[in-house]
XYZ file of C-alpha atoms in Angstrom:
139
model
C 15.312 1.182 2.380
C 17.888 -0.591 4.469
C 18.167 -0.838 8.240
C 21.316 1.340 8.210
C 19.488 4.074 6.301
C 16.665 4.109 8.821
C 19.151 4.135 11.709
C 20.958 7.128 10.199
C 17.657 8.890 9.610
C 16.509 8.299 13.185
C 19.880 9.433 14.596
C 19.645 12.900 13.057
C 17.893 15.772 14.813
C 14.140 15.439 14.414
C 12.659 18.290 12.444
C 9.132 16.901 12.314
C 7.849 14.539 14.967
C 6.555 11.225 13.564
C 3.382 11.666 15.613
C 2.712 14.965 13.825
C 3.095 13.259 10.449
C 0.718 10.516 11.579
C -1.906 12.985 12.829
C -1.711 15.068 9.639
C -2.047 11.933 7.514
C -5.045 10.832 9.571
C -6.709 14.222 9.006
C -6.185 13.892 5.258
C -7.530 10.338 5.168
C -10.618 11.502 7.088
C -11.045 14.265 4.530
C -11.393 11.773 1.670
C -12.681 8.545 3.232
C -15.569 7.898 5.614
C -14.802 5.172 8.132
C -17.121 6.589 10.797
C -18.809 3.198 11.079
C -15.433 1.764 12.291
C -13.053 4.590 13.326
C -10.170 2.186 14.001
C -9.845 1.786 10.234
C -8.380 5.311 10.074
C -5.508 4.094 12.250
C -5.089 0.908 10.223
C -4.974 2.757 6.913
C -2.566 5.412 8.247
C -0.211 2.774 9.661
C -0.343 0.914 6.339
C 0.465 4.063 4.352
C 3.406 4.956 6.598
C 4.685 1.372 6.521
C 4.829 1.434 2.701
C 7.777 3.825 3.007
C 9.658 1.195 5.021
C 8.347 -1.991 3.367
C 11.770 -3.427 2.564
C 12.722 -3.824 6.226
C 9.844 -6.267 6.695
C 10.025 -9.952 5.791
C 6.443 -9.829 4.582
C 4.066 -6.979 3.921
C 0.263 -7.116 3.923
C -1.985 -6.666 0.935
C -4.789 -4.243 1.696
C -8.057 -5.094 -0.055
C -11.219 -3.020 0.204
C -14.416 -5.085 0.215
C -17.941 -3.727 0.324
C -21.238 -3.241 -1.428
C -21.749 -1.037 -4.470
C -21.195 2.692 -3.780
C -19.606 2.219 -0.333
C -16.334 4.049 -1.023
C -14.020 1.171 -1.929
C -12.435 2.972 -4.880
C -12.121 6.250 -2.991
C -10.446 4.445 -0.087
C -8.121 2.613 -2.465
C -7.139 5.808 -4.285
C -6.498 7.617 -1.006
C -4.197 4.847 0.206
C -2.373 4.479 -3.118
C -1.812 8.201 -3.677
C -0.441 8.664 -0.146
C 1.729 5.529 -0.244
C 5.333 5.080 -1.325
C 5.501 4.550 -5.091
C 1.727 4.394 -5.289
C 0.421 3.143 -8.600
C -3.268 2.825 -9.382
C -4.170 0.286 -12.021
C -7.428 -0.844 -13.549
C -7.506 -4.256 -15.224
C -3.753 -4.925 -15.536
C -2.435 -7.755 -17.683
C -0.184 -10.368 -16.076
C 2.805 -9.192 -18.146
C 2.511 -5.512 -17.238
C 1.887 -6.263 -13.581
C 4.832 -8.651 -13.418
C 7.203 -6.150 -15.040
C 5.972 -3.239 -12.936
C 6.236 -5.122 -9.641
C 9.649 -6.482 -10.590
C 11.034 -3.093 -11.673
C 9.475 -0.619 -9.223
C 8.117 -2.570 -6.233
C 5.164 -0.160 -6.110
C 2.257 0.068 -3.733
C -0.127 -1.314 -6.311
C -3.753 -0.271 -6.152
C -5.978 -2.595 -8.135
C -9.671 -1.849 -8.272
C -11.950 -4.895 -8.334
C -9.251 -7.296 -7.072
C -11.678 -10.219 -6.814
C -12.500 -9.963 -10.539
C -8.867 -10.312 -11.633
C -7.490 -13.345 -13.394
C -5.842 -16.083 -11.403
C -2.416 -15.195 -12.874
C -2.624 -11.630 -11.588
C -3.846 -12.752 -8.171
C -0.888 -15.164 -8.039
C 1.566 -12.321 -8.776
C -0.038 -10.154 -6.099
C 0.092 -12.939 -3.527
C 3.731 -13.702 -4.329
C 4.751 -10.072 -3.974
C 3.787 -9.741 -0.300
C 6.766 -11.765 0.956
C 10.497 -11.214 0.454
C 12.127 -13.693 -1.878
C 8.893 -15.006 -3.387
C 9.101 -15.232 -7.156
C 6.658 -15.864 -9.956
C 8.780 -17.496 -12.660
C 8.478 -16.132 -16.183
C 9.994 -17.700 -19.256
């Protein structure tokens, strides 16, 4: 999305207030994910999800990684974020070729379970995709 598109969108009469969208999203995240141990994470996740719809106006965009012990809700949190995000795509054990082609073609919000267990090639592609203009050369 380009700056002009956002400007045109913001200039039109508001049908739904952004705050209402945010609050509704927060309710839905709370429905599926338990961050009661750190309630600020609800705000972080909601801001991240909303920002995915405007990612191309940013020079760089964060990679959200869920860390935790076994059975702590990492996959559920990841799925919730991916399914609510712009062009969300959940992937388990992608190959470097499929990830490269998918990121290059669709610029999705990629959800990868077990990120730390991925190959170095895939981690390199993920790290390169957070910043505008970064490329992972393929021959």
